[in-house]
mmCIF file of C-alpha atoms and ligand atoms in Angstrom:
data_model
loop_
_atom_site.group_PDB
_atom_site.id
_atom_site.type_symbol
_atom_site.label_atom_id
_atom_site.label_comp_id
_atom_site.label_asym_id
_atom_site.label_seq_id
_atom_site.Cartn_x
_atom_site.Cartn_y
_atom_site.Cartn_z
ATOM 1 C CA UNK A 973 21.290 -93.211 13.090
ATOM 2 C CA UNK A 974 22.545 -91.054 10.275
ATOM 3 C CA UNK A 975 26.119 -90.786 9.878
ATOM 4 C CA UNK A 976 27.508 -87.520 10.584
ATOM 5 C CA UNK A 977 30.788 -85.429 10.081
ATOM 6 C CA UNK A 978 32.254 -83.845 13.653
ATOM 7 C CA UNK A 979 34.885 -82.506 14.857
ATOM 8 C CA UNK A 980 36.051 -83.021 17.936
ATOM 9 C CA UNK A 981 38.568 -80.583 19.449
ATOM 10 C CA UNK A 982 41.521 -82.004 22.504
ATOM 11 C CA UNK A 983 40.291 -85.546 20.459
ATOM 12 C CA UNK A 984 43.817 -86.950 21.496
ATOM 13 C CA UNK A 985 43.232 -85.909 25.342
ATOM 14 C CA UNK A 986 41.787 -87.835 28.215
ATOM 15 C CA UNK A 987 38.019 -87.388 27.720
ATOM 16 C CA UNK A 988 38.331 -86.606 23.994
ATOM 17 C CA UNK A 989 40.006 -89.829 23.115
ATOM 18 C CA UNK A 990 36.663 -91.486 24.708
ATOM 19 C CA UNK A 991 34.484 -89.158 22.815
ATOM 20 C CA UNK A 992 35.923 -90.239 19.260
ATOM 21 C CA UNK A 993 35.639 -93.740 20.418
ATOM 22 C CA UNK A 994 31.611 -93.429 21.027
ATOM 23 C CA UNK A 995 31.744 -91.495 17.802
ATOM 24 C CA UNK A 996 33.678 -93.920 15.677
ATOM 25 C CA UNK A 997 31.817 -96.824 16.823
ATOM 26 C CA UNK A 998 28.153 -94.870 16.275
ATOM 27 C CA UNK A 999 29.581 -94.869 12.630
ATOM 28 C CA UNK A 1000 29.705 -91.065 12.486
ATOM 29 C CA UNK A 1001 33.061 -89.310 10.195
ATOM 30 C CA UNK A 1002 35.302 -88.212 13.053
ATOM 31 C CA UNK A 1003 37.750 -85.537 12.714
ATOM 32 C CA UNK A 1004 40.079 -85.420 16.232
ATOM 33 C CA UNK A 1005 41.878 -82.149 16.088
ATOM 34 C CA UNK A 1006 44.768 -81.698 18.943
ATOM 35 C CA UNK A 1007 47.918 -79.863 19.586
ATOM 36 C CA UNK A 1008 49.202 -82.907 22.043
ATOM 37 C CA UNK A 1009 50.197 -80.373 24.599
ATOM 38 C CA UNK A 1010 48.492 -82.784 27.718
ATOM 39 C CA UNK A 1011 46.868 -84.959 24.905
ATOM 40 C CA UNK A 1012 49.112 -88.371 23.433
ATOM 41 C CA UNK A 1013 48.317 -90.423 20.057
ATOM 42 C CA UNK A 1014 48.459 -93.310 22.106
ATOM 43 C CA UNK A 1015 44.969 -92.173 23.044
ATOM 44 C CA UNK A 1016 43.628 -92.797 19.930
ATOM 45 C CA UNK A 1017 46.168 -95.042 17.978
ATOM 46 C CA UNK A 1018 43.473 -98.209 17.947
ATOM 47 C CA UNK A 1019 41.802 -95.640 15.649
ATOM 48 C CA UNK A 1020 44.134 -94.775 12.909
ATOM 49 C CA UNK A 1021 43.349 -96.619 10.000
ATOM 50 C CA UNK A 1022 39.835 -96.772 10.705
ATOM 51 C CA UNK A 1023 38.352 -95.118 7.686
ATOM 52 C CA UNK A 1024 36.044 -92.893 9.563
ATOM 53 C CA UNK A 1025 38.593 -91.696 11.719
ATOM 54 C CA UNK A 1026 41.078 -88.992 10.765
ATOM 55 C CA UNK A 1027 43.309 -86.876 12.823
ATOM 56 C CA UNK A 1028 44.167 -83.176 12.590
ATOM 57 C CA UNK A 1029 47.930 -81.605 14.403
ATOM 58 C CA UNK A 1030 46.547 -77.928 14.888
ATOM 59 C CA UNK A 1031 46.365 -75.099 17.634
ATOM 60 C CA UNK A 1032 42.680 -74.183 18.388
ATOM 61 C CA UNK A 1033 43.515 -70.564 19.397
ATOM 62 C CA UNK A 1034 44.119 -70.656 15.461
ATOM 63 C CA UNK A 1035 40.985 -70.798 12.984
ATOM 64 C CA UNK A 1036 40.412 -74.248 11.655
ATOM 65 C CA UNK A 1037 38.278 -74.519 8.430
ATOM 66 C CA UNK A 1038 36.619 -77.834 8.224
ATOM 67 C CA UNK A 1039 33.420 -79.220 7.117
ATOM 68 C CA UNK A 1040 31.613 -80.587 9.852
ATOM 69 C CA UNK A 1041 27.584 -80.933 11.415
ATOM 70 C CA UNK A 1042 28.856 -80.935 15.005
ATOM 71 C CA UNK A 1043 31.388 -79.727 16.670
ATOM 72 C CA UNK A 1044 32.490 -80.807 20.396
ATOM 73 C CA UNK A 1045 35.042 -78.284 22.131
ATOM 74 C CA UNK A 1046 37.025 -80.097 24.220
ATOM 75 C CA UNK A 1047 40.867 -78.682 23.815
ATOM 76 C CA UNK A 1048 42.166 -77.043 27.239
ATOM 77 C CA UNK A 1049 44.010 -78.572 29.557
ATOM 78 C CA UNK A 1050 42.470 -79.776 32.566
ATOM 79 C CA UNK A 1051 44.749 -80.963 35.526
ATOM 80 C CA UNK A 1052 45.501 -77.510 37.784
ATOM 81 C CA UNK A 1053 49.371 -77.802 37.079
ATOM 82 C CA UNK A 1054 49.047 -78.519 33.022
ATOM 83 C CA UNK A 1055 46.660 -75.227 33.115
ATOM 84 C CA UNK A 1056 48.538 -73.562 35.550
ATOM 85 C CA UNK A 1057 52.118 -74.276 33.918
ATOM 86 C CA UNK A 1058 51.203 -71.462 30.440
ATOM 87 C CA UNK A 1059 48.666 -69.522 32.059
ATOM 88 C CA UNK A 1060 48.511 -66.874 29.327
ATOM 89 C CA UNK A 1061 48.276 -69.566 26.753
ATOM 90 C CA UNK A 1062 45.550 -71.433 29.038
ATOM 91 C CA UNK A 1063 42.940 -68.115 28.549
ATOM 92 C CA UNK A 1064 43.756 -67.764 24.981
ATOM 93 C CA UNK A 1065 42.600 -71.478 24.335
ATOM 94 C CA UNK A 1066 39.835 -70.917 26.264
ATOM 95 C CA UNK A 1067 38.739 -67.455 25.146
ATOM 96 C CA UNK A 1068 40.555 -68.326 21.174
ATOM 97 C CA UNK A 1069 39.368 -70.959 20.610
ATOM 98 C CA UNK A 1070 35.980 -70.792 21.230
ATOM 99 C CA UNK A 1071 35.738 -67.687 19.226
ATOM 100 C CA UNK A 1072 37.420 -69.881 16.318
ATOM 101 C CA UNK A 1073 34.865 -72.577 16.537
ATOM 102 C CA UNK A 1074 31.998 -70.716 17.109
ATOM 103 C CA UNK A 1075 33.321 -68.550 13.971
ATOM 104 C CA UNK A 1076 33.393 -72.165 12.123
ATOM 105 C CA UNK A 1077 30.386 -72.820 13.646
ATOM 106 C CA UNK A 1078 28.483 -69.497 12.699
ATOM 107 C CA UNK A 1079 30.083 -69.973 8.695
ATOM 108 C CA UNK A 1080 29.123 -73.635 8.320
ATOM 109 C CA UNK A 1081 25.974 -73.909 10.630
ATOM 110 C CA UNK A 1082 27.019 -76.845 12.827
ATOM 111 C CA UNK A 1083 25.716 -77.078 16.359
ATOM 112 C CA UNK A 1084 28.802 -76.639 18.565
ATOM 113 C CA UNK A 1085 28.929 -78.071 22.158
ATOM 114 C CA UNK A 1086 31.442 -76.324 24.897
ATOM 115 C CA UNK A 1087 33.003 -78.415 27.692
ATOM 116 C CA UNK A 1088 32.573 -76.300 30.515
ATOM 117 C CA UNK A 1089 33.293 -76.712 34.167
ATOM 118 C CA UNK A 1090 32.072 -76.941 37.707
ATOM 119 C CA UNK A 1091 34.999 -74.657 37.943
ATOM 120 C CA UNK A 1092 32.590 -71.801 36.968
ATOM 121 C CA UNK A 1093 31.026 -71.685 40.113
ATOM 122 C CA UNK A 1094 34.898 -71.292 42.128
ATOM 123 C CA UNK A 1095 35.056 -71.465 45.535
ATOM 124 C CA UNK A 1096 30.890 -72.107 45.807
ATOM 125 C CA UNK A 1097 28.850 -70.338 48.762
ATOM 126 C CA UNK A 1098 25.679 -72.506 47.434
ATOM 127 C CA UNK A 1099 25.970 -76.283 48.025
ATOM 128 C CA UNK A 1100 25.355 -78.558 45.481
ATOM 129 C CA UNK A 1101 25.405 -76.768 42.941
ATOM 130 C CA UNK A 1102 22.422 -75.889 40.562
ATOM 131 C CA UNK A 1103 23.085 -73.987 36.965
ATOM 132 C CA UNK A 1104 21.549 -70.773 38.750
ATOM 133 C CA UNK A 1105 24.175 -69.772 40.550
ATOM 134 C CA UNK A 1106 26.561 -67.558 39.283
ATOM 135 C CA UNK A 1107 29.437 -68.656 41.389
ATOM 136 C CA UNK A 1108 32.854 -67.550 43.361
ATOM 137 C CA UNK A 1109 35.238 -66.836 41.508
ATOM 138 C CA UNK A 1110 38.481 -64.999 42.130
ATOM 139 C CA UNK A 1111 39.396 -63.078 38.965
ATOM 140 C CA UNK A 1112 43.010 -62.629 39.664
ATOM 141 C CA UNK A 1113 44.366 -65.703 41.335
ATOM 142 C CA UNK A 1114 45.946 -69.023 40.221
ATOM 143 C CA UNK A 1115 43.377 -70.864 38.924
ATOM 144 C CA UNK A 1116 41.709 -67.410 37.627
ATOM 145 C CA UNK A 1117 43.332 -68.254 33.495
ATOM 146 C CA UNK A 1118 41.312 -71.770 33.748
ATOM 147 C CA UNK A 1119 37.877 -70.438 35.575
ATOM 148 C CA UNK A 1120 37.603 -66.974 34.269
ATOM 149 C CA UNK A 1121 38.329 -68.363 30.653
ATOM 150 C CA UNK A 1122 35.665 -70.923 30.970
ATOM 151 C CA UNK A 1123 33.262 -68.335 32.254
ATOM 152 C CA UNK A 1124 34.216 -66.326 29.059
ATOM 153 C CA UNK A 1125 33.806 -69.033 26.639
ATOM 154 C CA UNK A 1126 30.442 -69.782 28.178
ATOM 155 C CA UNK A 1127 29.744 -65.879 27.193
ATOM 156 C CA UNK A 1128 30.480 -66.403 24.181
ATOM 157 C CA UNK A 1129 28.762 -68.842 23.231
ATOM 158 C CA UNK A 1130 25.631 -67.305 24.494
ATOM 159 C CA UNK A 1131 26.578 -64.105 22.636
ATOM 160 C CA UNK A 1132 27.144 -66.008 19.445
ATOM 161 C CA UNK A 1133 23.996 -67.745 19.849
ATOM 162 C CA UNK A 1134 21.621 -64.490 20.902
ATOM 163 C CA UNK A 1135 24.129 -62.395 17.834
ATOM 164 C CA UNK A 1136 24.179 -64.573 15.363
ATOM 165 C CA UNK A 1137 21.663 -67.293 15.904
ATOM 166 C CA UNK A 1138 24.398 -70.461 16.277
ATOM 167 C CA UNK A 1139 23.419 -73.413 17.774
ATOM 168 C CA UNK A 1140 25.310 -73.853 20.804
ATOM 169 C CA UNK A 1141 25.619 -76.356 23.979
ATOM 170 C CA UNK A 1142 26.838 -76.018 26.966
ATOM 171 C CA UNK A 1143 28.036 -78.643 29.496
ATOM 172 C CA UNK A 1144 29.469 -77.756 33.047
ATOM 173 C CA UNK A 1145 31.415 -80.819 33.399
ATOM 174 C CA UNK A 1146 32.247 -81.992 37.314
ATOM 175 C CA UNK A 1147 35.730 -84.016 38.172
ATOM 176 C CA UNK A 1148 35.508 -86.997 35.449
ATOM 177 C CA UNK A 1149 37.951 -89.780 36.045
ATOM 178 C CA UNK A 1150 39.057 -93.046 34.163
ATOM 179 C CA UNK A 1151 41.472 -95.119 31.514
ATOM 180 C CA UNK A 1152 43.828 -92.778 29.893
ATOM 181 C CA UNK A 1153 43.897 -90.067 32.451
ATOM 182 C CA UNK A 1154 47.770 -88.861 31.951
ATOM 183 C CA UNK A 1155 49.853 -90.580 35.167
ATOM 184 C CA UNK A 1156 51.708 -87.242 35.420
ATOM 185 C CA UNK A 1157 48.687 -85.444 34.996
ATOM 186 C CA UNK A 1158 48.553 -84.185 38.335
ATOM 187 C CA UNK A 1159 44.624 -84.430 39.228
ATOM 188 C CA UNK A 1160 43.586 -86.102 42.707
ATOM 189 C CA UNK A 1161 42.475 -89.759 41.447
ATOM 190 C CA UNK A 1162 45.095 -90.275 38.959
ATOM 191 C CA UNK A 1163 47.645 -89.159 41.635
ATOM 192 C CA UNK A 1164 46.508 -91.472 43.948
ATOM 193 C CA UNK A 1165 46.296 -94.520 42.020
ATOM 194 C CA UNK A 1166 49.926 -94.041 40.769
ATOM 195 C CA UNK A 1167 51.370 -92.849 43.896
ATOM 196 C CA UNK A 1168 49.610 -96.413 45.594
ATOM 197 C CA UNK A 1169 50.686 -98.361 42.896
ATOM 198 C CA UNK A 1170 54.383 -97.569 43.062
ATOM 199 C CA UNK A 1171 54.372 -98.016 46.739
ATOM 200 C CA UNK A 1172 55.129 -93.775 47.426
ATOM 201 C CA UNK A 1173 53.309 -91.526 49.642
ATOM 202 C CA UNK A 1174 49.544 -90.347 49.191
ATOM 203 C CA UNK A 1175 50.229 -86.935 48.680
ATOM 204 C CA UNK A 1176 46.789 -85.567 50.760
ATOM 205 C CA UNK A 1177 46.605 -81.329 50.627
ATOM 206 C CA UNK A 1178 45.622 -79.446 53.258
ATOM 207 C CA UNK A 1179 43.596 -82.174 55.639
ATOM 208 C CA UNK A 1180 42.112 -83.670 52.831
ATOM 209 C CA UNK A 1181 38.322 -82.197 53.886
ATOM 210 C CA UNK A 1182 37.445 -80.451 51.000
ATOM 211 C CA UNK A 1183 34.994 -82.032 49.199
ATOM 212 C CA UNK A 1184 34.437 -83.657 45.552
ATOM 213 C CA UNK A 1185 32.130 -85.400 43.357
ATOM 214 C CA UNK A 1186 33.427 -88.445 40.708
ATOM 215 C CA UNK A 1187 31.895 -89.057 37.684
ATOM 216 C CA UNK A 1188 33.119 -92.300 35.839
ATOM 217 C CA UNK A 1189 34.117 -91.036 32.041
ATOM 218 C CA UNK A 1190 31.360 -93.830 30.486
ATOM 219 C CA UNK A 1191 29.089 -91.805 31.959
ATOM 220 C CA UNK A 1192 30.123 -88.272 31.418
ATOM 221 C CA UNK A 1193 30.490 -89.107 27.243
ATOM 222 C CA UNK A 1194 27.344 -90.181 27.487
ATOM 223 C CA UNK A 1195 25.617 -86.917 28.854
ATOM 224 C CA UNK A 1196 27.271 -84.815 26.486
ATOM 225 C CA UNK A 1197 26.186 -86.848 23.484
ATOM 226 C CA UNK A 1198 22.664 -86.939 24.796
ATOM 227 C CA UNK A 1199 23.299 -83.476 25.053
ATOM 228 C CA UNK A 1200 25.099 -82.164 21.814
ATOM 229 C CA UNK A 1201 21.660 -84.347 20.242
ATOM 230 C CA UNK A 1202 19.051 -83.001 21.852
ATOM 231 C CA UNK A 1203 16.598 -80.253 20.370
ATOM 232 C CA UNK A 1204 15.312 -77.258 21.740
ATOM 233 C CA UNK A 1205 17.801 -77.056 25.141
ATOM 234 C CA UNK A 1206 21.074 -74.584 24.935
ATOM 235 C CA UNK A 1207 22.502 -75.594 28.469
ATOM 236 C CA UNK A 1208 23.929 -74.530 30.707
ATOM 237 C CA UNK A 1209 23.351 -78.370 32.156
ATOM 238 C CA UNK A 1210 25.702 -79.725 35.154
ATOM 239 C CA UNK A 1211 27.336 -83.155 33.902
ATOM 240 C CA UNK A 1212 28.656 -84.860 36.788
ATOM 241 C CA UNK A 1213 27.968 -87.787 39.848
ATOM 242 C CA UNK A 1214 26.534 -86.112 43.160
ATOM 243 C CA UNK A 1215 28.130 -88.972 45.266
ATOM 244 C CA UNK A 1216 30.045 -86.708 47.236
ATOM 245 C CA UNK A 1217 33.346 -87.731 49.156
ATOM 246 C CA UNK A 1218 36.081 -85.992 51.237
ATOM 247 C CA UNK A 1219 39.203 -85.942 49.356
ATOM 248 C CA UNK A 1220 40.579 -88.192 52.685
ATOM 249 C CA UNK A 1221 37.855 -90.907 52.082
ATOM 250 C CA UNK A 1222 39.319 -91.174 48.345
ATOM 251 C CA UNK A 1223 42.440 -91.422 49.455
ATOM 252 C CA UNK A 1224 41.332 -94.333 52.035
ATOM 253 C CA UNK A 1225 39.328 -96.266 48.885
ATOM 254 C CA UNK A 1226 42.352 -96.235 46.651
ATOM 255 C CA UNK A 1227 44.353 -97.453 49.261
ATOM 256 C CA UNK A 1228 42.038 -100.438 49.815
ATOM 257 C CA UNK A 1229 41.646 -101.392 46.554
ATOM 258 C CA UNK A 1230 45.266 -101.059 45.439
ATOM 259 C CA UNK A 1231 46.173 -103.101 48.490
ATOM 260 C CA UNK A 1232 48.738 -100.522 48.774
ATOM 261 C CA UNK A 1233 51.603 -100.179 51.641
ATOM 262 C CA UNK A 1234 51.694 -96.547 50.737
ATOM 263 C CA UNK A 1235 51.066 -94.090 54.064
ATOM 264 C CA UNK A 1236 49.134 -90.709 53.829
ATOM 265 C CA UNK A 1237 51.230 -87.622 53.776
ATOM 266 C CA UNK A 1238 49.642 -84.190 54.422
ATOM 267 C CA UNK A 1239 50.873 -81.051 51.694
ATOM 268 C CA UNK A 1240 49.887 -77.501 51.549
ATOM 269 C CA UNK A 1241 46.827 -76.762 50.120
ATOM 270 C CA UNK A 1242 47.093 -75.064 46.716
ATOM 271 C CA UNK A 1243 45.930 -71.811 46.390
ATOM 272 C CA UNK A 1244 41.740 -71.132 45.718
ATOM 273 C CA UNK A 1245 41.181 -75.093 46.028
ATOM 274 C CA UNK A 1246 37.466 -75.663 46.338
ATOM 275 C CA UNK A 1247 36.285 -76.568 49.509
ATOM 276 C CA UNK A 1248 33.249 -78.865 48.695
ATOM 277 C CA UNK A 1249 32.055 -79.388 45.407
ATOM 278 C CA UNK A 1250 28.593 -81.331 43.932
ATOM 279 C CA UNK A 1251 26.460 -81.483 41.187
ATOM 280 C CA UNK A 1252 22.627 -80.961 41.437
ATOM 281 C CA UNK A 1253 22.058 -82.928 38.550
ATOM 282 C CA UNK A 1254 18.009 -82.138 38.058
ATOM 283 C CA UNK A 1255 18.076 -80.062 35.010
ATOM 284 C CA UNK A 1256 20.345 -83.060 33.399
ATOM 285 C CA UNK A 1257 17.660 -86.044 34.814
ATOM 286 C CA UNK A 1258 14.579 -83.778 33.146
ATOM 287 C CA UNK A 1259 15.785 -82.583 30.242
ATOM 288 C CA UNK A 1260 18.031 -85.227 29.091
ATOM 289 C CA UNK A 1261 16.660 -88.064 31.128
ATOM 290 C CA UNK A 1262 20.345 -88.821 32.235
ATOM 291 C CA UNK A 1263 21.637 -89.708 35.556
ATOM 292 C CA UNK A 1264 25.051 -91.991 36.336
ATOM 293 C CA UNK A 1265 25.028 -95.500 36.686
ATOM 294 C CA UNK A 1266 29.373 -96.141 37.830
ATOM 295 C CA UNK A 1267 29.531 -95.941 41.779
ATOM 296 C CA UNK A 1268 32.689 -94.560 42.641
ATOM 297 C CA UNK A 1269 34.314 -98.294 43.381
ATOM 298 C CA UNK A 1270 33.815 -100.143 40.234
ATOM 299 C CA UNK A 1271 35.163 -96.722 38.148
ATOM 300 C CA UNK A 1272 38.209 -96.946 40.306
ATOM 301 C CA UNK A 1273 38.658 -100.264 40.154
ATOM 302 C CA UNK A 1274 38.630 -99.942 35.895
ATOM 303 C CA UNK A 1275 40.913 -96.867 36.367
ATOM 304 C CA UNK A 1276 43.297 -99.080 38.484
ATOM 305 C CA UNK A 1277 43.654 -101.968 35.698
ATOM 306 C CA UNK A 1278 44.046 -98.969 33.340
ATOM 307 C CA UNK A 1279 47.481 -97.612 35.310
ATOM 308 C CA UNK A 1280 48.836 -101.063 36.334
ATOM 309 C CA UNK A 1281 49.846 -101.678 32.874
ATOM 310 C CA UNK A 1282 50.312 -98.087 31.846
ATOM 311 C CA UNK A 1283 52.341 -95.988 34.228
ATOM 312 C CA UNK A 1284 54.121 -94.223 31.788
HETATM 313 P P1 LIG B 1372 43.077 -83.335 28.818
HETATM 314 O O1 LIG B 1372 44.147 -82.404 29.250
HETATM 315 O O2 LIG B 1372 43.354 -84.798 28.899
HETATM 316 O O3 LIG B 1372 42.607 -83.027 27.339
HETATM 317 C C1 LIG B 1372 42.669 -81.759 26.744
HETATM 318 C C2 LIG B 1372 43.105 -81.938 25.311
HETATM 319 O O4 LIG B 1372 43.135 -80.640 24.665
HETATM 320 C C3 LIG B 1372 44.520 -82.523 25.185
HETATM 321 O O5 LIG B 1372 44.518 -83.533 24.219
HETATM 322 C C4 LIG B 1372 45.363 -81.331 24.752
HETATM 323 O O6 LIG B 1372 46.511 -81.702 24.035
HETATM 324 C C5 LIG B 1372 44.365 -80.533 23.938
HETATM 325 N N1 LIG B 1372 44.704 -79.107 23.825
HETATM 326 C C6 LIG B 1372 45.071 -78.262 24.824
HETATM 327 N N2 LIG B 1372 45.288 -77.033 24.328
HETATM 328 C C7 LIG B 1372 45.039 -77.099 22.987
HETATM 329 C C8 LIG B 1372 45.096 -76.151 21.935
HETATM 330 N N3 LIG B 1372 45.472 -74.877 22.149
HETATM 331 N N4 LIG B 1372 44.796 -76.570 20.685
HETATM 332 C C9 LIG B 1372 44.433 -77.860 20.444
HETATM 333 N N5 LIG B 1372 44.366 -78.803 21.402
HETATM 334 C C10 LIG B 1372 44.669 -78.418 22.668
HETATM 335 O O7 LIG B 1372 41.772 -82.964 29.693
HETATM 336 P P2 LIG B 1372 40.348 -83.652 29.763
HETATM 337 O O8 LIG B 1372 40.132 -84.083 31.155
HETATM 338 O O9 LIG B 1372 40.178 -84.619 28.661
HETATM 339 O O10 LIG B 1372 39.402 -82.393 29.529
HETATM 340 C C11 LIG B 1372 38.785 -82.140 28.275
HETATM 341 C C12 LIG B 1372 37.891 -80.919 28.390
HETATM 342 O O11 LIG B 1372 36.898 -81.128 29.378
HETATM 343 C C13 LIG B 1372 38.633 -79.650 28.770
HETATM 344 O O12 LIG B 1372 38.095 -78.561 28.046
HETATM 345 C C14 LIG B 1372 38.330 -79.494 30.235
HETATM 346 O O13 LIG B 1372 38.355 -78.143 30.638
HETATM 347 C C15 LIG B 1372 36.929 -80.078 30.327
HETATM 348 N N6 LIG B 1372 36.657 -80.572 31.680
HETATM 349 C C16 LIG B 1372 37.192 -81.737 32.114
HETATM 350 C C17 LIG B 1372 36.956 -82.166 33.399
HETATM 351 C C18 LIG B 1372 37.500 -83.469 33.935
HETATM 352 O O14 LIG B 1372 37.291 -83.768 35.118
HETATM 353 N N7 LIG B 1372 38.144 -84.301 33.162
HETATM 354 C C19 LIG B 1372 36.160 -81.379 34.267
HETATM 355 C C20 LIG B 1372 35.652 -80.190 33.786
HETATM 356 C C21 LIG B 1372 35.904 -79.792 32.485
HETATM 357 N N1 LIG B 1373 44.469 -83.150 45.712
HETATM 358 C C1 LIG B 1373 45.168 -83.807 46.736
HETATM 359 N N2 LIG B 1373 46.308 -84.501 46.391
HETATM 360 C C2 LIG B 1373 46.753 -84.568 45.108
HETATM 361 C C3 LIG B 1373 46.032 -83.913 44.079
HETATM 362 C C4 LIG B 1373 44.895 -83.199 44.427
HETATM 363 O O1 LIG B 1373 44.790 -83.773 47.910
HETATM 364 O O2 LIG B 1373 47.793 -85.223 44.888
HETATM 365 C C5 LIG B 1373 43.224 -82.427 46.069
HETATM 366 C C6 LIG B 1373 43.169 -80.984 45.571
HETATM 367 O O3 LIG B 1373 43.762 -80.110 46.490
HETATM 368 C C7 LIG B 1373 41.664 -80.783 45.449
HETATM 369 C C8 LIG B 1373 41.132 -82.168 45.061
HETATM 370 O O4 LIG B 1373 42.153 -83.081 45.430
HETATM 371 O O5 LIG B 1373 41.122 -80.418 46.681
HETATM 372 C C9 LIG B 1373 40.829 -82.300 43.564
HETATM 373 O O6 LIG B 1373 41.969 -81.871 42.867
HETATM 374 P P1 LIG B 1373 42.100 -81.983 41.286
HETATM 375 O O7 LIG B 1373 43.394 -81.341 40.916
HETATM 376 O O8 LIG B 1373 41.876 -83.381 40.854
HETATM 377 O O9 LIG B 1373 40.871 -81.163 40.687
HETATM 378 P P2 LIG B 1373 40.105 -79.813 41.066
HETATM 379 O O10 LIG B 1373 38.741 -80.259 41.385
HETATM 380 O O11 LIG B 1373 40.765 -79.149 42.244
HETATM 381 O O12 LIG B 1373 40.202 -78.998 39.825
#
């Protein structure tokens, strides 16, 4: 394979750090550009010093100028509370700093790939979802800086690419789990694992109904490289695993394989919170001849031996 230079933006976060790993290892020049505000070095420590590995402290709703044949667009925070904690500073990564990469993009004709989310399609009346439907979104609630911000980055990038001709990708990620999720991050699976592992209550909102899908983060990096490297197909593509579970039958699974005491305690649920959520994954099997391989079990049970020696 020839050896390319890429940037990869959030590098230092959760699915980033996995990203530069498959990068690294494929031999390519890897530049990991993060602000650390949900991202940690201890992500991507085992890197430093390798020689096709470098790492760059910047804010992404600032322009970057770089050399680079790819870019991947990863930096926004994820978890509900980290993107719900700055919420002005949440849209202007989202809406900032894809007009700074597609800018860098545009200048130095890279291909760029956005990480986009399920979360485009809200609250959804259509179920699974397919990448025709435009969604539910409320524009002016709690979760509105994270959705509505993807949703404008996604413009964006079609706007740059119909403008100005730049080759763009876009990925509508669904919930991705695994090693290196933050343990204070806040998201359902991490939660769950830590709060079994210490022995506290599972903290279950609303009555733990609503519905999600799991993708294992092996096989989410995968799609999007098969994605960024793939000619002739812009996206928008669903990345995710259509095994679909109620957030109460998670719950039950961690608790089994933890062999945890904890009990199940019922919170409010959070504003706007999805009530079923899954991926129709066809456009991803045809064009990309993808599909995930990690039942929800054996990812969980990875993501357990992950947090039982890092709970901090
Ligand atoms: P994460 O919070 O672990 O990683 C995000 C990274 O971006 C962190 O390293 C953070 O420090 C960095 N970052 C945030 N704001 C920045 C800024 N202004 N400048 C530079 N760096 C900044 O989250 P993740 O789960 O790894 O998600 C990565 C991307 O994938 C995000 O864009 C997210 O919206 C998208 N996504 C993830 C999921 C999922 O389930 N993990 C689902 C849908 C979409
Ligand atoms: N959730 C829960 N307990 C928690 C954390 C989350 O019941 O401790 C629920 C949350 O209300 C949502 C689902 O789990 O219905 C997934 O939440 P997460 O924050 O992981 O991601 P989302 O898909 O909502 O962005």
């Amino acid at each position: 394979m020839k050896q390319l230079r890429i940037l990869v933006t959030g590098g230092a976060g959760f699915l980033g750090s996995h990203l530069c790993d498959r990068l690294v290892k494929e031999g390519h020049d890897v530049i990991c550009l993060d602000n650390y505000f949900t991202g940690r070095k201890r992500n991507i420590e085992h890197l430093m010093g390798t020689c096709n590995f470098e790492l760059l402290r910047h804010d992404i709703t600032f322009p970057v100028f770089v050399e680079v044949d790819q870019i991947y667009n990863l930096a926004c925070p994820a978890s509900p509370v980290h993107y719900q904690y700055n919420p002005v500073k949440t849209i202007k990564t989202n809406v900032m700093g894809a007009i700074n990469v597609l800018g860098l993009a545009k200048r130095i004709k890279a291909r760029v790939l956005q990480a986009s989310t399920s979360e485009v399609y809200g609250d959804p009346a259509e179920h699974p979802q397919t990448e025709s439907y435009w969604g539910n979104v409320n524009p002016v609630g709690l979760r509105s800086c994270y959705d509505e911000g993807k949703r404008v980055a996604e413009t964006l990038f079609f706007d740059y690419h119909r403008q100005n001709r730049v080759d763009i990708r876009v990925v509508r990620i669904f919930n991705t789990y695994g090693p290196r999720m933050h343990p204070g991050d806040g998201r359902v699976v991490s939660n769950f694992i830590v709060q079994a592992l210490q022995g506290r209550d599972i903290t279950l909102y609303g009555d733990g109904s609503q519905t999600r899908s799991f993708c294992y983060v092996d096989d989410l990096i995968d799609g999007l490289v098969r994605m960024m490297n793939i000619d002739g197909f812009t996206g928008p593509v669903n990345i995710g695993n259509p095994d679909e579970f109620t957030i109460r039958e998670l719950a039950e699974k961690v608790v089994k394989l933890t062999k945890s005491k904890s009990k199940t305690v019922y919170r409010p649920l959070p504003q706007d919170d999805p009530k079923q959520r899954r991926p129709d994954i066809t456009l991803a099997e045809k064009q990309l001849t993808w599909r995930p391989s990690v039942p929800l079990e054996e990812g969980l049970r990875k993501t357990i031996d992950y947090f039982k020696n890092n709970l901090d």
